Amino acid sequence: QVQLVESGGGLVQPGGSLRLSCAASRNIVSINSMGWYRQAPGKQRELVARITNLGRTDYADSVKGRFTISTDDAKNTVYLQMNSLKPEDTAVYYCYAAYPYDAWGQGTQVTISS
């Protein structure tokens, strides 16, 4: 089992930046992949970005060129750097750890509004 704790959400104006952090209670190198998902009100949860333990990354088309996922293995932490934020990025952002844990964090609210 692994616990995931997200932080870094908040209220930002359009065009601004935020960096989300996801601290894992176990060594993330042993996790097949980790990702960030988001869920806006009335919408399904969707993949934002993910990174494998070999460093391969994937992004949703809507965030390519604006968001960057990265890891600090020494800190067992996954980051999501979000730049050029738009109102449509408003959502609760969740961290996810894939095999062998299939675990979710509690989520952190990101609100983009002027």
Short mmCIF file of N, CA and C in Angstrom, two decimals:
data_model
loop_
_atom_site.label_atom_id
_atom_site.label_comp_id
_atom_site.label_asym_id
_atom_site.label_seq_id
_atom_site.Cartn_x
_atom_site.Cartn_y
_atom_site.Cartn_z
N GLN A 1 0.84 -1.19 0.00
CA GLN A 1 0.00 0.00 0.00
C GLN A 1 0.88 1.25 0.00
N VAL A 2 0.39 2.29 -0.63
CA VAL A 2 1.12 3.55 -0.68
C VAL A 2 0.14 4.68 -0.42
N GLN A 3 0.58 5.67 0.35
CA GLN A 3 -0.23 6.87 0.57
C GLN A 3 0.34 8.00 -0.30
N LEU A 4 -0.58 8.75 -0.89
CA LEU A 4 -0.21 9.87 -1.75
C LEU A 4 -0.83 11.14 -1.19
N VAL A 5 -0.02 12.17 -1.04
CA VAL A 5 -0.51 13.43 -0.49
C VAL A 5 -0.18 14.55 -1.47
N GLU A 6 -1.24 15.15 -2.03
CA GLU A 6 -1.06 16.25 -2.97
C GLU A 6 -1.02 17.58 -2.24
N SER A 7 -0.36 18.53 -2.85
CA SER A 7 -0.34 19.90 -2.34
C SER A 7 -0.03 20.84 -3.49
N GLY A 8 -0.25 22.13 -3.25
CA GLY A 8 0.12 23.14 -4.24
C GLY A 8 -1.03 23.75 -5.01
N GLY A 9 -2.25 23.27 -4.77
CA GLY A 9 -3.38 23.86 -5.46
C GLY A 9 -3.69 25.25 -4.94
N GLY A 10 -4.62 25.92 -5.63
CA GLY A 10 -5.01 27.25 -5.19
C GLY A 10 -5.76 28.00 -6.26
N LEU A 11 -5.91 29.29 -6.02
CA LEU A 11 -6.60 30.20 -6.94
C LEU A 11 -5.56 31.03 -7.67
N VAL A 12 -5.62 30.99 -8.99
CA VAL A 12 -4.66 31.71 -9.82
C VAL A 12 -5.40 32.40 -10.96
N GLN A 13 -4.90 33.52 -11.37
CA GLN A 13 -5.49 34.22 -12.52
C GLN A 13 -5.10 33.53 -13.82
N PRO A 14 -5.92 33.68 -14.84
CA PRO A 14 -5.57 33.13 -16.16
C PRO A 14 -4.19 33.62 -16.60
N GLY A 15 -3.42 32.69 -17.17
CA GLY A 15 -2.06 33.01 -17.57
C GLY A 15 -1.02 32.74 -16.51
N GLY A 16 -1.48 32.46 -15.31
CA GLY A 16 -0.56 32.22 -14.21
C GLY A 16 -0.03 30.80 -14.17
N SER A 17 0.72 30.51 -13.12
CA SER A 17 1.37 29.20 -12.97
C SER A 17 1.13 28.64 -11.57
N LEU A 18 1.17 27.31 -11.50
CA LEU A 18 1.14 26.59 -10.24
C LEU A 18 2.00 25.36 -10.37
N ARG A 19 2.53 24.90 -9.26
CA ARG A 19 3.23 23.63 -9.24
C ARG A 19 2.59 22.72 -8.19
N LEU A 20 2.06 21.62 -8.64
CA LEU A 20 1.48 20.63 -7.75
C LEU A 20 2.54 19.61 -7.35
N SER A 21 2.44 19.15 -6.12
CA SER A 21 3.35 18.12 -5.62
C SER A 21 2.54 16.94 -5.12
N CYS A 22 3.10 15.75 -5.29
CA CYS A 22 2.49 14.53 -4.79
C CYS A 22 3.58 13.74 -4.06
N ALA A 23 3.47 13.70 -2.75
CA ALA A 23 4.46 12.98 -1.95
C ALA A 23 3.96 11.57 -1.68
N ALA A 24 4.77 10.59 -2.03
CA ALA A 24 4.41 9.18 -1.84
C ALA A 24 5.10 8.63 -0.60
N SER A 25 4.42 7.68 0.04
CA SER A 25 4.97 7.10 1.26
C SER A 25 5.94 5.96 0.98
N ARG A 26 6.08 5.60 -0.29
CA ARG A 26 7.01 4.53 -0.67
C ARG A 26 7.89 5.00 -1.82
N ASN A 27 8.93 4.23 -2.08
CA ASN A 27 9.86 4.53 -3.15
C ASN A 27 9.13 4.51 -4.49
N ILE A 28 9.10 5.66 -5.17
CA ILE A 28 8.33 5.74 -6.41
C ILE A 28 9.02 5.04 -7.58
N VAL A 29 10.30 4.74 -7.43
CA VAL A 29 11.00 4.02 -8.51
C VAL A 29 10.39 2.63 -8.69
N SER A 30 9.81 2.09 -7.61
CA SER A 30 9.20 0.77 -7.68
C SER A 30 7.80 0.78 -8.27
N ILE A 31 7.29 1.96 -8.56
CA ILE A 31 5.94 2.11 -9.12
C ILE A 31 6.03 2.21 -10.63
N ASN A 32 5.27 1.42 -11.32
CA ASN A 32 5.34 1.34 -12.77
C ASN A 32 5.18 2.71 -13.42
N SER A 33 4.17 3.44 -12.99
CA SER A 33 3.99 4.80 -13.49
C SER A 33 3.17 5.60 -12.47
N MET A 34 3.32 6.91 -12.55
CA MET A 34 2.52 7.80 -11.72
C MET A 34 1.94 8.88 -12.60
N GLY A 35 0.78 9.37 -12.20
CA GLY A 35 0.13 10.34 -13.05
C GLY A 35 -0.66 11.37 -12.29
N TRP A 36 -1.06 12.37 -13.01
CA TRP A 36 -1.97 13.40 -12.52
C TRP A 36 -3.24 13.33 -13.35
N TYR A 37 -4.37 13.30 -12.66
CA TYR A 37 -5.68 13.32 -13.28
C TYR A 37 -6.42 14.52 -12.73
N ARG A 38 -7.48 14.91 -13.41
CA ARG A 38 -8.30 16.01 -12.91
C ARG A 38 -9.76 15.72 -13.18
N GLN A 39 -10.58 16.32 -12.33
CA GLN A 39 -12.02 16.18 -12.49
C GLN A 39 -12.68 17.51 -12.24
N ALA A 40 -13.33 18.03 -13.27
CA ALA A 40 -14.09 19.27 -13.16
C ALA A 40 -15.53 18.95 -12.80
N PRO A 41 -16.25 19.90 -12.21
CA PRO A 41 -17.65 19.65 -11.83
C PRO A 41 -18.48 19.17 -13.01
N GLY A 42 -19.18 18.07 -12.83
CA GLY A 42 -20.05 17.55 -13.87
C GLY A 42 -19.35 16.79 -14.98
N LYS A 43 -18.04 16.60 -14.83
CA LYS A 43 -17.28 15.92 -15.87
C LYS A 43 -16.58 14.69 -15.29
N GLN A 44 -16.18 13.79 -16.19
CA GLN A 44 -15.46 12.59 -15.77
C GLN A 44 -14.01 12.93 -15.47
N ARG A 45 -13.42 12.11 -14.61
CA ARG A 45 -12.01 12.27 -14.32
C ARG A 45 -11.21 11.95 -15.58
N GLU A 46 -10.20 12.77 -15.86
CA GLU A 46 -9.42 12.59 -17.07
C GLU A 46 -7.93 12.65 -16.77
N LEU A 47 -7.17 11.94 -17.58
CA LEU A 47 -5.72 11.96 -17.45
C LEU A 47 -5.17 13.32 -17.91
N VAL A 48 -4.28 13.87 -17.10
CA VAL A 48 -3.59 15.10 -17.46
C VAL A 48 -2.18 14.78 -17.95
N ALA A 49 -1.45 14.03 -17.14
CA ALA A 49 -0.07 13.68 -17.49
C ALA A 49 0.34 12.46 -16.69
N ARG A 50 1.26 11.68 -17.23
CA ARG A 50 1.80 10.54 -16.49
C ARG A 50 3.25 10.34 -16.87
N ILE A 51 3.96 9.69 -15.96
CA ILE A 51 5.37 9.43 -16.17
C ILE A 51 5.68 8.02 -15.68
N THR A 52 6.44 7.27 -16.48
CA THR A 52 6.80 5.92 -16.07
C THR A 52 8.09 5.95 -15.25
N ASN A 53 8.38 4.83 -14.64
CA ASN A 53 9.61 4.77 -13.85
C ASN A 53 10.86 4.72 -14.73
N LEU A 54 10.66 4.69 -16.06
CA LEU A 54 11.77 4.81 -16.99
C LEU A 54 11.86 6.23 -17.56
N GLY A 55 10.96 7.09 -17.10
CA GLY A 55 11.02 8.49 -17.49
C GLY A 55 10.19 8.87 -18.71
N ARG A 56 9.44 7.93 -19.25
CA ARG A 56 8.58 8.25 -20.39
C ARG A 56 7.39 9.06 -19.91
N THR A 57 7.01 10.08 -20.65
CA THR A 57 5.89 10.93 -20.27
C THR A 57 4.82 10.96 -21.35
N ASP A 58 3.59 11.16 -20.90
CA ASP A 58 2.44 11.34 -21.80
C ASP A 58 1.60 12.48 -21.26
N TYR A 59 0.99 13.24 -22.18
CA TYR A 59 0.19 14.39 -21.79
C TYR A 59 -1.13 14.39 -22.55
N ALA A 60 -2.15 14.92 -21.91
CA ALA A 60 -3.38 15.19 -22.62
C ALA A 60 -3.12 16.29 -23.64
N ASP A 61 -3.80 16.21 -24.76
CA ASP A 61 -3.59 17.21 -25.82
C ASP A 61 -3.86 18.62 -25.31
N SER A 62 -4.80 18.75 -24.40
CA SER A 62 -5.20 20.07 -23.92
C SER A 62 -4.13 20.75 -23.06
N VAL A 63 -3.14 19.99 -22.59
CA VAL A 63 -2.12 20.59 -21.72
C VAL A 63 -0.72 20.53 -22.32
N LYS A 64 -0.57 19.90 -23.46
CA LYS A 64 0.75 19.79 -24.08
C LYS A 64 1.35 21.17 -24.32
N GLY A 65 2.61 21.31 -23.95
CA GLY A 65 3.30 22.58 -24.12
C GLY A 65 3.09 23.55 -22.97
N ARG A 66 2.15 23.22 -22.07
CA ARG A 66 1.89 24.11 -20.93
C ARG A 66 2.22 23.43 -19.59
N PHE A 67 2.00 22.13 -19.51
CA PHE A 67 2.23 21.39 -18.27
C PHE A 67 3.44 20.48 -18.43
N THR A 68 4.14 20.27 -17.32
CA THR A 68 5.28 19.36 -17.32
C THR A 68 5.24 18.49 -16.07
N ILE A 69 5.31 17.18 -16.26
CA ILE A 69 5.35 16.24 -15.13
C ILE A 69 6.81 15.82 -14.91
N SER A 70 7.18 15.72 -13.65
CA SER A 70 8.54 15.32 -13.32
C SER A 70 8.55 14.62 -11.98
N THR A 71 9.68 14.01 -11.66
CA THR A 71 9.81 13.32 -10.38
C THR A 71 11.12 13.69 -9.70
N ASP A 72 11.10 13.58 -8.39
CA ASP A 72 12.31 13.66 -7.59
C ASP A 72 12.35 12.34 -6.81
N ASP A 73 13.11 11.39 -7.33
CA ASP A 73 13.11 10.06 -6.74
C ASP A 73 13.63 10.07 -5.30
N ALA A 74 14.56 10.95 -5.03
CA ALA A 74 15.12 11.02 -3.67
C ALA A 74 14.06 11.47 -2.66
N LYS A 75 13.10 12.25 -3.11
CA LYS A 75 12.03 12.75 -2.24
C LYS A 75 10.75 11.96 -2.41
N ASN A 76 10.75 10.97 -3.30
CA ASN A 76 9.52 10.19 -3.58
C ASN A 76 8.36 11.11 -3.92
N THR A 77 8.63 12.08 -4.75
CA THR A 77 7.65 13.12 -5.06
C THR A 77 7.50 13.28 -6.57
N VAL A 78 6.26 13.45 -6.99
CA VAL A 78 5.94 13.74 -8.38
C VAL A 78 5.40 15.16 -8.46
N TYR A 79 5.82 15.88 -9.46
CA TYR A 79 5.40 17.28 -9.61
C TYR A 79 4.62 17.45 -10.92
N LEU A 80 3.78 18.47 -10.91
CA LEU A 80 3.12 18.90 -12.13
C LEU A 80 3.26 20.41 -12.20
N GLN A 81 4.14 20.86 -13.07
CA GLN A 81 4.31 22.29 -13.30
C GLN A 81 3.28 22.73 -14.34
N MET A 82 2.45 23.67 -13.96
CA MET A 82 1.37 24.13 -14.83
C MET A 82 1.57 25.60 -15.16
N ASN A 83 1.78 25.90 -16.42
CA ASN A 83 1.98 27.27 -16.88
C ASN A 83 0.86 27.68 -17.83
N SER A 84 0.75 28.96 -18.06
CA SER A 84 -0.26 29.49 -18.98
C SER A 84 -1.64 28.92 -18.66
N LEU A 85 -2.00 28.98 -17.42
CA LEU A 85 -3.25 28.36 -16.97
C LEU A 85 -4.47 29.06 -17.55
N LYS A 86 -5.49 28.26 -17.82
CA LYS A 86 -6.73 28.74 -18.42
C LYS A 86 -7.90 28.42 -17.49
N PRO A 87 -9.00 29.14 -17.60
CA PRO A 87 -10.16 28.82 -16.77
C PRO A 87 -10.60 27.36 -16.92
N GLU A 88 -10.45 26.79 -18.09
CA GLU A 88 -10.87 25.39 -18.30
C GLU A 88 -9.95 24.39 -17.61
N ASP A 89 -8.85 24.85 -17.01
CA ASP A 89 -8.00 23.98 -16.21
C ASP A 89 -8.53 23.82 -14.79
N THR A 90 -9.56 24.58 -14.46
CA THR A 90 -10.15 24.49 -13.12
C THR A 90 -10.70 23.10 -12.87
N ALA A 91 -10.25 22.49 -11.78
CA ALA A 91 -10.66 21.12 -11.45
C ALA A 91 -10.00 20.71 -10.14
N VAL A 92 -10.43 19.57 -9.64
CA VAL A 92 -9.68 18.92 -8.56
C VAL A 92 -8.65 18.02 -9.23
N TYR A 93 -7.41 18.17 -8.83
CA TYR A 93 -6.31 17.40 -9.41
C TYR A 93 -5.92 16.28 -8.45
N TYR A 94 -5.83 15.08 -9.00
CA TYR A 94 -5.52 13.89 -8.22
C TYR A 94 -4.22 13.25 -8.70
N CYS A 95 -3.46 12.79 -7.75
CA CYS A 95 -2.27 12.01 -8.03
C CYS A 95 -2.63 10.53 -8.03
N TYR A 96 -2.01 9.76 -8.92
CA TYR A 96 -2.32 8.34 -9.05
C TYR A 96 -1.03 7.54 -9.16
N ALA A 97 -0.97 6.45 -8.42
CA ALA A 97 0.14 5.52 -8.50
C ALA A 97 -0.36 4.21 -9.07
N ALA A 98 0.23 3.80 -10.20
CA ALA A 98 -0.23 2.59 -10.89
C ALA A 98 0.35 1.34 -10.25
N TYR A 99 0.57 0.32 -11.02
CA TYR A 99 1.06 -0.96 -10.54
C TYR A 99 2.32 -0.80 -9.69
N PRO A 100 2.42 -1.46 -8.54
CA PRO A 100 1.51 -2.47 -8.01
C PRO A 100 0.45 -1.96 -7.03
N TYR A 101 0.27 -0.62 -6.92
CA TYR A 101 -0.57 -0.10 -5.86
C TYR A 101 -1.98 0.31 -6.29
N ASP A 102 -2.14 0.91 -7.47
CA ASP A 102 -3.46 1.39 -7.90
C ASP A 102 -4.05 2.30 -6.83
N ALA A 103 -3.33 3.34 -6.46
CA ALA A 103 -3.71 4.21 -5.35
C ALA A 103 -3.92 5.64 -5.82
N TRP A 104 -4.85 6.34 -5.14
CA TRP A 104 -5.18 7.73 -5.44
C TRP A 104 -4.90 8.60 -4.24
N GLY A 105 -4.54 9.84 -4.51
CA GLY A 105 -4.46 10.83 -3.46
C GLY A 105 -5.83 11.42 -3.19
N GLN A 106 -5.88 12.35 -2.25
CA GLN A 106 -7.16 12.93 -1.85
C GLN A 106 -7.60 14.08 -2.75
N GLY A 107 -6.69 14.59 -3.56
CA GLY A 107 -7.02 15.66 -4.48
C GLY A 107 -6.68 17.04 -3.95
N THR A 108 -6.40 17.95 -4.87
CA THR A 108 -6.15 19.34 -4.52
C THR A 108 -6.86 20.23 -5.53
N GLN A 109 -7.54 21.24 -5.04
CA GLN A 109 -8.36 22.10 -5.89
C GLN A 109 -7.49 23.13 -6.60
N VAL A 110 -7.70 23.23 -7.90
CA VAL A 110 -7.07 24.27 -8.71
C VAL A 110 -8.18 25.10 -9.34
N THR A 111 -8.15 26.40 -9.10
CA THR A 111 -9.16 27.29 -9.64
C THR A 111 -8.47 28.41 -10.41
N ILE A 112 -8.87 28.53 -11.67
CA ILE A 112 -8.31 29.58 -12.53
C ILE A 112 -9.41 30.58 -12.81
N SER A 113 -9.25 31.78 -12.27
CA SER A 113 -10.29 32.79 -12.39
C SER A 113 -9.68 34.16 -12.16
N SER A 114 -10.27 35.14 -12.85
CA SER A 114 -9.85 36.52 -12.65
C SER A 114 -10.75 37.20 -11.63
#
